[in-house]
Coordinates of C-alpha atoms in Angstrom, one line a residue:
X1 CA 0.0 0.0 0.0
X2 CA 1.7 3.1 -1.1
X3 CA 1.3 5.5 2.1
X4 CA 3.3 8.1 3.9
X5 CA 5.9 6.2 6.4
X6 CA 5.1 6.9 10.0
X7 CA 7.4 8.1 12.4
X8 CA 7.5 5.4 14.7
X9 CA 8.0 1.7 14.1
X10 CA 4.8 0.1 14.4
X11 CA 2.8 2.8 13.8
X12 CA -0.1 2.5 10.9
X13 CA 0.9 4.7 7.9
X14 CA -1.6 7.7 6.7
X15 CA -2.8 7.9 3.7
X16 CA -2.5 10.7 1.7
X17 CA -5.8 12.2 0.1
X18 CA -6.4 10.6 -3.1
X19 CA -5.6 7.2 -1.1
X20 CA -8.9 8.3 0.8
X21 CA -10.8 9.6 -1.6
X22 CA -9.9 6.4 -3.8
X23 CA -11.1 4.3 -1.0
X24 CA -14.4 6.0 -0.3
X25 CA -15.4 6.6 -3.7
X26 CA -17.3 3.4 -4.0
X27 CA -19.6 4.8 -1.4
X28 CA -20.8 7.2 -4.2
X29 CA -22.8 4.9 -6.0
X30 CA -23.9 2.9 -2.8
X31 CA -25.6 5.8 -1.6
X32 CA -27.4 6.4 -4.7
X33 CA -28.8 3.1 -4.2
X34 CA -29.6 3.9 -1.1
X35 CA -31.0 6.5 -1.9
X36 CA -33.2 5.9 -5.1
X37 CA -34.8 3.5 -2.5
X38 CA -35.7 5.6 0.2
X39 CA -37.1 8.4 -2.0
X40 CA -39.0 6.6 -4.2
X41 CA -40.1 3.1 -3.2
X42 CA -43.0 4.3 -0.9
X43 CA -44.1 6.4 -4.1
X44 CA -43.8 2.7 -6.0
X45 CA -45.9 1.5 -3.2
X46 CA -48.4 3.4 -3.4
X47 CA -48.8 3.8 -7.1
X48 CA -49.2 0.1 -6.8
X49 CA -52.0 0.0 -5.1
X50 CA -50.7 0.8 -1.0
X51 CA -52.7 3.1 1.4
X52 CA -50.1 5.0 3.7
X53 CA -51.1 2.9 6.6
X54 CA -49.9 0.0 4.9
X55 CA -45.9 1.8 4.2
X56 CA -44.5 1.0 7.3
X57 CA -45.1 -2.5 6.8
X58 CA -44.2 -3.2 3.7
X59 CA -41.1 -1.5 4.5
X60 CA -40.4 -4.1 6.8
X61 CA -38.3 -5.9 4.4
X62 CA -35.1 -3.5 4.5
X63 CA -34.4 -3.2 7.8
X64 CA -35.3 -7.4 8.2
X65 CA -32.6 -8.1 5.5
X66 CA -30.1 -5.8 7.1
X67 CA -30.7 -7.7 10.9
X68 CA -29.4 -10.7 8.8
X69 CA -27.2 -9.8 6.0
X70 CA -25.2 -7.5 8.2
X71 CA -23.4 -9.5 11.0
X72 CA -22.8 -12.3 9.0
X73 CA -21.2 -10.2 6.0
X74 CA -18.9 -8.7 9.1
X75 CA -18.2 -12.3 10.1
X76 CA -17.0 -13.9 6.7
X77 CA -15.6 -10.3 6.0
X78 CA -13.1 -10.5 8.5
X79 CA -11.7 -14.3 7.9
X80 CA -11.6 -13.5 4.1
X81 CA -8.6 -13.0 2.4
X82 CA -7.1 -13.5 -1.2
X83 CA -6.5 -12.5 -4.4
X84 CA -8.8 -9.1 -4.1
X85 CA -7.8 -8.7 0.0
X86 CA -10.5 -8.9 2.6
X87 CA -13.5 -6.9 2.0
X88 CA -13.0 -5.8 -1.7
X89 CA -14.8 -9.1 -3.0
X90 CA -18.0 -8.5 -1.2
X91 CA -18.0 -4.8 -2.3
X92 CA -18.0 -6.5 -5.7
X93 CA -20.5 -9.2 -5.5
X94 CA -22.7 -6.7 -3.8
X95 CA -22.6 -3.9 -6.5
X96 CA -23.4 -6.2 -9.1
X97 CA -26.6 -7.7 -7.7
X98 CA -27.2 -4.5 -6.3
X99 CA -27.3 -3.0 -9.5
X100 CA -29.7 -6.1 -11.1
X101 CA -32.0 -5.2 -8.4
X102 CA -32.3 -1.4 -9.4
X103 CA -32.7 -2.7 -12.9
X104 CA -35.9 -4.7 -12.0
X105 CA -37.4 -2.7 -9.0
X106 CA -38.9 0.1 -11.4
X107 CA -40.5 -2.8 -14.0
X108 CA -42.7 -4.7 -11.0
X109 CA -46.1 -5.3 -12.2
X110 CA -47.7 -5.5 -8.9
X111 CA -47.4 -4.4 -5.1
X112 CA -45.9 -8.0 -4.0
X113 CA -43.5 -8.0 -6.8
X114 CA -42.0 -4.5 -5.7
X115 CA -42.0 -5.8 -1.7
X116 CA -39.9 -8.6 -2.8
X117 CA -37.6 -6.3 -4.8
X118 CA -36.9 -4.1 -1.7
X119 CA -36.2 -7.1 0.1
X120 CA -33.2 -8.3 -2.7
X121 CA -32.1 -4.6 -3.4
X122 CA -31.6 -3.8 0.2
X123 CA -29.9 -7.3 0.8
X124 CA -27.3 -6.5 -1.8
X125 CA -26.4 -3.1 -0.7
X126 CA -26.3 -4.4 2.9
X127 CA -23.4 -6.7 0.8
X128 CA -21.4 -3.6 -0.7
X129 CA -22.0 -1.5 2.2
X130 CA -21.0 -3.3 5.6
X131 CA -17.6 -4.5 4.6
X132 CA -17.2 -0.5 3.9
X133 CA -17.4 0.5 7.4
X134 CA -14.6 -2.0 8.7
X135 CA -12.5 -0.8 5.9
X136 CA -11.6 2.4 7.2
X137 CA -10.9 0.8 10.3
X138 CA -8.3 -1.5 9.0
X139 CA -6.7 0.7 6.5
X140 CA -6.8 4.0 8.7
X141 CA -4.7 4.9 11.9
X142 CA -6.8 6.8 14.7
X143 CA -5.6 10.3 13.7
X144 CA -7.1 9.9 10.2
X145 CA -10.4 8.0 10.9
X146 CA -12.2 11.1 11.4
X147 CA -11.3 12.0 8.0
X148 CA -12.2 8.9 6.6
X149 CA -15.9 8.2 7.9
X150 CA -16.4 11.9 6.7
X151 CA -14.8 11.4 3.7
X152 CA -17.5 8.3 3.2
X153 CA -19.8 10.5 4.8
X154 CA -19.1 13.3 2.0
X155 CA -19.8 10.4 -0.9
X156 CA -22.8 9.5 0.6
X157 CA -24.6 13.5 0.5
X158 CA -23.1 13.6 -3.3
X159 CA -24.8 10.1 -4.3
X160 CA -28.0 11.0 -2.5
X161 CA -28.1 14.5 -4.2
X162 CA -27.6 12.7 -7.3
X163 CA -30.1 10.2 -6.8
X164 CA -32.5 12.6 -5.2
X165 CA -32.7 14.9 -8.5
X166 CA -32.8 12.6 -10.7
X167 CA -36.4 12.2 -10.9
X168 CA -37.0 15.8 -11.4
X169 CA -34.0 16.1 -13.9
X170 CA -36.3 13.8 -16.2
X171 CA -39.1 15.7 -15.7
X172 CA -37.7 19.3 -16.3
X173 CA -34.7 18.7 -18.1
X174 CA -35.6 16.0 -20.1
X175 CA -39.3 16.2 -21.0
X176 CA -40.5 12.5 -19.5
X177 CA -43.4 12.0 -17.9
X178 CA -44.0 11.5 -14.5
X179 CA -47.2 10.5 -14.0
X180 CA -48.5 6.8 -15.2
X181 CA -52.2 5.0 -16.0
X182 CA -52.7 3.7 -12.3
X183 CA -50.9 1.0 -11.4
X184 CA -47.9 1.7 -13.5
X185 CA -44.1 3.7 -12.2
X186 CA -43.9 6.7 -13.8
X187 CA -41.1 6.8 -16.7
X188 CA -39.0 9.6 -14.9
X189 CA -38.4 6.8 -11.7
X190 CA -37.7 3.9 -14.0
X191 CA -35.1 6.0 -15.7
X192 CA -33.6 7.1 -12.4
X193 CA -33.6 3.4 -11.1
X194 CA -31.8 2.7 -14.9
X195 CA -28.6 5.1 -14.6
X196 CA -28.2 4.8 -10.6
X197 CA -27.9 1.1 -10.8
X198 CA -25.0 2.1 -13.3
X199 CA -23.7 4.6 -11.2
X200 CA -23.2 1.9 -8.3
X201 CA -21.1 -0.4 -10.2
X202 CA -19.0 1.7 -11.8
X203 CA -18.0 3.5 -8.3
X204 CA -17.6 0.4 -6.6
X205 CA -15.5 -1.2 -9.0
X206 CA -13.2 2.6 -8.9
X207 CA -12.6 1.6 -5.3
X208 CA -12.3 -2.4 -6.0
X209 CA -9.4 -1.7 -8.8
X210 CA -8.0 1.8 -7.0
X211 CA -7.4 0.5 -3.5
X212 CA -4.9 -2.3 -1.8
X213 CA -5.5 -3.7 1.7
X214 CA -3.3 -4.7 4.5
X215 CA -3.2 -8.6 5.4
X216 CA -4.4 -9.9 8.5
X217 CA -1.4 -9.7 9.6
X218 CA 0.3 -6.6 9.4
X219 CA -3.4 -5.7 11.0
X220 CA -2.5 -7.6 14.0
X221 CA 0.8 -5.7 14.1
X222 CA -0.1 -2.6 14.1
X223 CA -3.5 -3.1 16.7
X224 CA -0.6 -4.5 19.2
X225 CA 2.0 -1.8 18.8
X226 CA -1.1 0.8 18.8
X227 CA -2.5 -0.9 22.4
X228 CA 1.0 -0.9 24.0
X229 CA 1.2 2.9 23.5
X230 CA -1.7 3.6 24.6
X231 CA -1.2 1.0 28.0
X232 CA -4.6 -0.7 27.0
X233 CA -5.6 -4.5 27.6
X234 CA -4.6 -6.5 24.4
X235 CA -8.2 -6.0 22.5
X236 CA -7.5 -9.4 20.1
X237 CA -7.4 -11.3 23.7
X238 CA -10.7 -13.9 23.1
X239 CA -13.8 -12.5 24.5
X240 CA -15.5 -13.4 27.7
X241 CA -17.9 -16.5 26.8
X242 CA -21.5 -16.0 27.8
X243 CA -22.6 -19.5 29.8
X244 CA -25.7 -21.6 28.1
X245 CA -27.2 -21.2 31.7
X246 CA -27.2 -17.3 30.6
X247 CA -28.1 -18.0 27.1
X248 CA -31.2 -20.2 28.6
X249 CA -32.1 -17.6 31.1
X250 CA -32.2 -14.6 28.8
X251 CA -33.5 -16.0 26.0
X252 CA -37.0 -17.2 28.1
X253 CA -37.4 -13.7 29.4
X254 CA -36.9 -12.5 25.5
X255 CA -39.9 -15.6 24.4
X256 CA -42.3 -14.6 27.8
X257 CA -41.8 -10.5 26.9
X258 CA -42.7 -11.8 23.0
X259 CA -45.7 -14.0 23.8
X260 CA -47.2 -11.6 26.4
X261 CA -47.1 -8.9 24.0
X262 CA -48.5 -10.9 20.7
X263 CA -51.2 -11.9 24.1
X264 CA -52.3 -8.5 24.2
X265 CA -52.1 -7.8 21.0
X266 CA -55.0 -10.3 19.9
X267 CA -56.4 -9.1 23.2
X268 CA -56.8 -5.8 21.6
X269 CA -58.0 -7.1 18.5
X270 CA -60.6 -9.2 19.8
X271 CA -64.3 -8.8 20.0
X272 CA -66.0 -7.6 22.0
X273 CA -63.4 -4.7 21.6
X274 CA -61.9 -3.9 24.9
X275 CA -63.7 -0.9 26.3
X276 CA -60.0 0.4 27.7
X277 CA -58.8 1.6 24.2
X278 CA -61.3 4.0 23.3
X279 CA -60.7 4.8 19.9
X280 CA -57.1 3.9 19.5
X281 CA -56.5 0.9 16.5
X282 CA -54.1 -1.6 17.0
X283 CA -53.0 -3.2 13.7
X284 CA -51.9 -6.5 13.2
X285 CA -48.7 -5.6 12.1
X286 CA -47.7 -5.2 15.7
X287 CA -47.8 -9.3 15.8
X288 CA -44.4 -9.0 13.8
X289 CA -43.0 -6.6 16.6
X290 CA -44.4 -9.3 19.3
X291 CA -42.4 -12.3 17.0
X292 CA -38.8 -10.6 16.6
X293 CA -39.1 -10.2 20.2
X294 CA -39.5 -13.5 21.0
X295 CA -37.2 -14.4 18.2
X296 CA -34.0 -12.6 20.0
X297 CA -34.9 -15.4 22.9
X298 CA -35.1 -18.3 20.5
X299 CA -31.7 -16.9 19.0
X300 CA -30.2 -17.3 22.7
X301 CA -31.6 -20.4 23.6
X302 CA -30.1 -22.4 20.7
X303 CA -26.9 -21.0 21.3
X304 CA -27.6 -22.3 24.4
X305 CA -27.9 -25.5 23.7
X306 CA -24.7 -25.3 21.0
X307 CA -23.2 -24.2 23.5
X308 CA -24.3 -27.1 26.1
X309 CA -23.5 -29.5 23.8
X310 CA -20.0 -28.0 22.7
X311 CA -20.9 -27.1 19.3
X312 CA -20.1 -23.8 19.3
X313 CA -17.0 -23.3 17.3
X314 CA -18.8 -21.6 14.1
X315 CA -19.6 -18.1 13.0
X316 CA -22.9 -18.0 14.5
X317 CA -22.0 -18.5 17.8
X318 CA -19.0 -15.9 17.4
X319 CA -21.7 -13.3 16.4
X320 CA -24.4 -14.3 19.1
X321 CA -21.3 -14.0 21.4
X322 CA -19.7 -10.9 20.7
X323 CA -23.2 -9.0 20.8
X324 CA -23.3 -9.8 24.5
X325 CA -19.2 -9.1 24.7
X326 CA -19.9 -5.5 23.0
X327 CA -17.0 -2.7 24.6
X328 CA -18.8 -0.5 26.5
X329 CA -18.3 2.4 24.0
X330 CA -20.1 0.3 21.5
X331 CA -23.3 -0.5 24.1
X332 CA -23.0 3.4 25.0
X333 CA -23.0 4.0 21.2
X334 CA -25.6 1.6 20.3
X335 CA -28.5 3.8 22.4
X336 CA -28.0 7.1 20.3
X337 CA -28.0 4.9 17.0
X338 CA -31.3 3.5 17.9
X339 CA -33.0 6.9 18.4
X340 CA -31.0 8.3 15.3
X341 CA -32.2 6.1 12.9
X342 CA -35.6 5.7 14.0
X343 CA -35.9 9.1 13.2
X344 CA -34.5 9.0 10.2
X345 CA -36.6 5.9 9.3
X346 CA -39.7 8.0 10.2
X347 CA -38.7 10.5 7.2
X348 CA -37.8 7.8 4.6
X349 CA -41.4 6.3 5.1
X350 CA -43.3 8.9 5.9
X351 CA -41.8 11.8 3.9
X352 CA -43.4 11.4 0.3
X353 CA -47.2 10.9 2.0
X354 CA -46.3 14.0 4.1
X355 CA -45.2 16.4 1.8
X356 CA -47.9 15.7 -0.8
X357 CA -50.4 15.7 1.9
X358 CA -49.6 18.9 4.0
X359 CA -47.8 20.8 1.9
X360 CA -48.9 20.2 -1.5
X361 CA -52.7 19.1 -0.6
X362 CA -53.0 16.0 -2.9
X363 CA -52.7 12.4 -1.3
X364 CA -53.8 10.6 -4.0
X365 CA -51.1 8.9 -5.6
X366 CA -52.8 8.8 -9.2
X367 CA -52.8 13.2 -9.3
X368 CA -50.5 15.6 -10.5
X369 CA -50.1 17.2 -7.6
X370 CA -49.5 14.1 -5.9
X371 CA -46.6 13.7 -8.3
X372 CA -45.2 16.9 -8.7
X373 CA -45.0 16.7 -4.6
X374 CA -42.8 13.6 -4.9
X375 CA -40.4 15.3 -7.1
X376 CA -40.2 18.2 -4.8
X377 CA -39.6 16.0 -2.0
X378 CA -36.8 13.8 -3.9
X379 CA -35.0 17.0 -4.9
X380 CA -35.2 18.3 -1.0
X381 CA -33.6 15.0 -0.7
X382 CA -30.8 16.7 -2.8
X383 CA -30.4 19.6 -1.5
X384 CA -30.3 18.0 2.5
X385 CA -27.5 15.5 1.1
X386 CA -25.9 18.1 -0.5
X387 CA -26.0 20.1 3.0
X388 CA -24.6 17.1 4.2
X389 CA -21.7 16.2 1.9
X390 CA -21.0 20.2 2.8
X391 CA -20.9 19.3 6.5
X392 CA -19.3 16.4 6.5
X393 CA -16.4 17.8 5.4
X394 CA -16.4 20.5 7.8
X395 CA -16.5 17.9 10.5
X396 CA -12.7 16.8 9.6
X397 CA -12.1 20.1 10.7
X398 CA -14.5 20.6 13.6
X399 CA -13.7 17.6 15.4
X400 CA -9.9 18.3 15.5
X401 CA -11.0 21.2 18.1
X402 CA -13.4 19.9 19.8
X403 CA -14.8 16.7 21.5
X404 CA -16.8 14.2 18.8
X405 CA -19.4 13.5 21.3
X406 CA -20.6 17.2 21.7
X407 CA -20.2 17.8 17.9
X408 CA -22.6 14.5 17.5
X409 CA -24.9 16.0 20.4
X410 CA -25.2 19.3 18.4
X411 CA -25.8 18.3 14.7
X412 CA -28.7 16.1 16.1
X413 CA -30.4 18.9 18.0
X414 CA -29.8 21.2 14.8
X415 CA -31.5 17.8 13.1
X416 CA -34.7 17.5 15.6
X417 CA -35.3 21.6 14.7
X418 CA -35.5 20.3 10.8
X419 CA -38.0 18.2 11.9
X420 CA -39.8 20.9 13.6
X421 CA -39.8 23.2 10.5
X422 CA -41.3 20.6 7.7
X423 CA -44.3 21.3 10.3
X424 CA -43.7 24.8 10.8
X425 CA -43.9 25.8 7.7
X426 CA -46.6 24.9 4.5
X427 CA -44.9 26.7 2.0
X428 CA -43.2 23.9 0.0
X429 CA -40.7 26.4 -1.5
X430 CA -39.7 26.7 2.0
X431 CA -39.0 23.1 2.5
X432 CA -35.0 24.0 2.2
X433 CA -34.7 25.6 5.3
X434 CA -35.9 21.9 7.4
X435 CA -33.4 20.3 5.0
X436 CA -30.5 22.8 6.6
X437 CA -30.8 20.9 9.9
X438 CA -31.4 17.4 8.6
X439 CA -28.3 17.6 6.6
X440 CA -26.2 18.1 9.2
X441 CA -27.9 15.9 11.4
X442 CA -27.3 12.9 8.0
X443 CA -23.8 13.3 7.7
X444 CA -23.3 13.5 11.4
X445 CA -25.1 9.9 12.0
X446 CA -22.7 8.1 9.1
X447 CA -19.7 9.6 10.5
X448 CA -19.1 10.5 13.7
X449 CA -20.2 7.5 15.5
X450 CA -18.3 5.1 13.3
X451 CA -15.2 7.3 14.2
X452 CA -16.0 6.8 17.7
X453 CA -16.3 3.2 17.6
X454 CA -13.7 2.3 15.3
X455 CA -10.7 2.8 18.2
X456 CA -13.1 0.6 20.8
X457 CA -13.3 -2.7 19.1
X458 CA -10.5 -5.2 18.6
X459 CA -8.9 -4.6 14.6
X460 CA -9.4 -8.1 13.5
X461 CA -13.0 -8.5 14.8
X462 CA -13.8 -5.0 13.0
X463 CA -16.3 -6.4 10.2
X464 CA -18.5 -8.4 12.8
X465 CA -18.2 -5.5 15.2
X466 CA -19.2 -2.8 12.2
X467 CA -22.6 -5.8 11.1
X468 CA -23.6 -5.9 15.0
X469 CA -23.3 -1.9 15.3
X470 CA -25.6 -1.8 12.7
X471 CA -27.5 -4.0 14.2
X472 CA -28.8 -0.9 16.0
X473 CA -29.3 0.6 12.6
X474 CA -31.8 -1.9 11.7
X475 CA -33.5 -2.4 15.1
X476 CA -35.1 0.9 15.5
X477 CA -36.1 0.6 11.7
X478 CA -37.8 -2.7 12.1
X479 CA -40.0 -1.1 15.0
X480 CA -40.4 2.4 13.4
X481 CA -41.8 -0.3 10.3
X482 CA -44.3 -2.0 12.6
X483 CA -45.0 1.0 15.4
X484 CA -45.0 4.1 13.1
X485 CA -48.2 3.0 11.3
X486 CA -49.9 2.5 14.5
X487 CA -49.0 5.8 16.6
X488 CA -49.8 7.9 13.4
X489 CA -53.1 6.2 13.0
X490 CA -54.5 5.8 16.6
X491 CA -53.1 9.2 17.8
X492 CA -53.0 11.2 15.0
X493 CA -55.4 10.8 12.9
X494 CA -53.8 8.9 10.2
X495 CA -52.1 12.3 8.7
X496 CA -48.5 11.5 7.8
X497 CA -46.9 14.9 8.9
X498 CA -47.0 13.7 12.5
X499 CA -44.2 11.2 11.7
X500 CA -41.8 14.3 11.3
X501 CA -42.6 15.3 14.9
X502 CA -42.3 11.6 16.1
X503 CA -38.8 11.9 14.5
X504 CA -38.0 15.5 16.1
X505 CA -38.6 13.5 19.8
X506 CA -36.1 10.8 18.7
X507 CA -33.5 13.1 17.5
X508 CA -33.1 14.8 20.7
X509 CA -33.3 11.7 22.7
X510 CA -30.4 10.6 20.4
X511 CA -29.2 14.1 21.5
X512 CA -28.9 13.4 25.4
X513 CA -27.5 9.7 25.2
X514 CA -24.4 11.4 23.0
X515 CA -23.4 13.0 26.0
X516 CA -23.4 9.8 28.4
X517 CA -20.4 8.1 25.3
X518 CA -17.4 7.5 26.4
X519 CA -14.9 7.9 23.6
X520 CA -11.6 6.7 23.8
X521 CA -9.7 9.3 21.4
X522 CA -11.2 11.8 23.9
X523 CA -10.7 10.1 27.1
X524 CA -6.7 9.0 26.5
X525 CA -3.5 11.5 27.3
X526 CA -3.0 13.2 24.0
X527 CA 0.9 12.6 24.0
X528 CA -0.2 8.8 24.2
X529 CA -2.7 9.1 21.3
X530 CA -0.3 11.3 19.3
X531 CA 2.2 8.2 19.6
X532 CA -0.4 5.4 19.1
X533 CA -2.1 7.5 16.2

């Protein structure tokens, strides 16, 4: 790897810019995947046939593919190596079915067809994307992560401001038509789905043919030399085993806290309607909130039993263990990403239904004005990523002055006031101003905790560490998918714009458990990080 030597023996060499840039590049065309997805598959719902109470749950499928895909890519990830290094051959495999997928999404002729899409599309990018995160952390020393994660974090606002105009590019610029006889996608979002799958492989394969990796090895060297400057435990030592007696006990408490719920939930459902809940509606969907409940206790007690019966030398077992080994940075960390992206889950759903209801006054998917509020909204998406690709690289800055965790605790504050405005004001010309604080709130989440946790976890577990953080991506996003639908309909009177206030309330929780992080870089003597770095 051609880098700048490091002053000290044992010390990880920087990288000079185009190294970084080169490495993060591929994240371009992720995030336009990404992207085209969350701005435009509730609209492909819903031309399909959905009503808005039905979004969340159809939803479902991302965040259930990423709970899966994830930890398990982090896993093979980090015992991977040959010919194309460690993580480079999943960034591969994943751009190319994630760019299939994009292909196909747009083309479904019905509402099941384009659930099942989302499930595929967001299973490949989950591919490409995880092995991303740990790749900073192995090719990066500590005094340069910051700059990495934004420099990813930079990619991802110019991808999304790509992907999010170009619906209304077609439109404006290019004469096609954006509206469709009912039931059918507009031409302007098959023709976006058509150049960002594209996009995706050509940026990942710039960072698959641009970029070298360091062996497992040299890896190893450098965490040990890094740890004895520092006068820190060796973090490759094995991980405290959780007992099956634990495994047993948890797990039941997971299945009993599952069943009771799903009990109440029927409870609820059942006739004679209980007198209790007034006029509040509970949906069915919340039976899928009751089951991954008592799934996460099923999950324990068979690795119980592997573990009872001294099976329990394999990949699953190494996941199911290191959740419950997490450092405490990572737990700490894990509480502010569950409010973070439950908020931000909240917009993705709800945002096209709210915009063209409340600000553009036409919720039916098969008007103009319905449409011409979607392609508004996408190209707010723009102009927030944009903000963000803006911030993010005023973060590399930023956070050289002062501490990360205050930085993260302010951009999500400024994010929870975006919120606030999409209500405050009707004027959809004045939708920009709300996308001022979600920007910075955006490139704050895909940075800055990452740069946090990537000098807390042990370097050659950093792929299953990076699938289980995002773990905590996916879990608020699976119960925003089953929960959201139900608080908007039994409290608020099934009007979409009341997701954006739900997401205000989880930003500035995300806020206040910033401040309770412990981060490492912060906490250590700086003449011992200036030598480890």
């Amino acid at each position: 790897m051609n880098t700048e030597n490091g002053s000290m023996a044992g010390r990880k060499p920087a990288m000079n810019p185009a190294q970084i840039w080169n490495m993060s590049f591929g994240f371009l065309g992720i995030q336009i995947g990404f992207e085209l997805q969350n701005g435009n598959v509730s609209r492909i719902f819903q031309t399909l046939g959905a009503e808005v109470n039905e979004l969340a749950i159809l939803w479902i499928a991302a965040p259930m593919t990423g709970l899966i895909v994830q930890p398990i890519i982090g896993h093979m990830s980090d015992n991977t190596w040959g010919k194309f290094g460690r993580r480079r051959p999943y960034f591969l495999i994943g751009a190319i079915l994630a760019s299939l997928a994009l292909f196909i999404m747009p083309n479904s002729p019905s509402l099941w067809v384009a659930a099942g899409m989302l499930w595929i599309m967001d299973a490949s990018l989950n591919i490409t994307m995880e092995p991303f995160r740990a790749f900073v952390g192995d090719n990066l020393p500590d005094r340069q992560r910051t700059r990495g994660y934004a420099m990813q974090s930079f990619f991802i606002g110019i991808g999304a401001v790509i992907a999010g105009a170009l619906p209304w590019m077609m439109t404006n610029w290019m004469g096609l038509s954006n509206t469709a006889a009912a039931g059918e996608i507009p031409e302007t979002v098959q023709w976006a789905f058509y150049i960002g799958g594209a996009a995706l492989l050509l940026a990942v394969l710039w960072t698959v043919l641009k970029t070298k990796e360091y062996s497992p090895d040299q890896i190893a060297a450098f965490e040990k030399a890094r740890h004895e400057a520092l006068g820190l435990a060796d973090a490759a030592a094995n991980t405290v085993r959780r007992g099956a007696s634990q495994f047993f006990t948890g797990g039941m408490i997971w299945i009993v806290i599952g069943a009771l719920f799903a009990g109440f939930v029927m409870h609820a459902r059942g006739e004679p309607r209980p007198d209790w809940l007034g006029s509040i509606e509970v949906g069915k969907e919340l039976y899928i909130l009751a089951g991954l409940i008592a799934a996460f206790g099923a999950i324990q007690i068979f690795a119980g039993m592997l573990r009872n019966s001294g099976k329990d030398d394999n990949g699953f077992m190494e996941v199911v263990n290191d959740l419950f080994a997490m450092p405490t940075t990572m737990r700490q960390l894990a509480v502010v990403q569950f409010f973070s992206w439950f908020a931000m889950f909240a917009l993705w759903i709800y945002g096209t239904p709210a915009v063209t209801d409340y600000h553009f006054a036409s919720p039916d998917p098969t008007s103009q004005g319905y449409q011409d509020g979607a392609d508004w909204w996408s190209l707010m998406g723009s102009v927030r990523n944009g903000l963000a690709a803006a911030a993010a690289l005023a973060f590399v800055v930023v956070a050289a002055k002062i501490d990360r965790r205050r930085l993260h605790c302010f951009n999500l504050t400024v994010g929870a006031l975006g919120f606030g405005a999409m209500m405050l004001f009707t004027d959809p010309a004045l939708l920009w101003v709300s996308q001022l604080g979600l920007g910075i709130a955006w490139a704050s989440i895909v940075s800055l905790p990452y740069a946090m946790l990537a000098g807390s976890v042990p370097a050659k577990k950093m792929g299953i560490y990076m699938g289980i953080f995002n773990v905590f991506i996916v879990v608020p996003q699976l119960i925003a998918a089953t929960l959201l639908g139900f608080l908007i309909t039994a409290f608020f009177g099934g009007e979409p714009i009341y997701a954006m206030a739900i997401g205000g309330v989880s930003f500035l929780l995300a806020a206040i458990a910033t401040l309770f992080v412990t981060d490492q870089a912060s906490a250590a003597p700086a003449a011992a990080m200036a030598e480890a770095a």
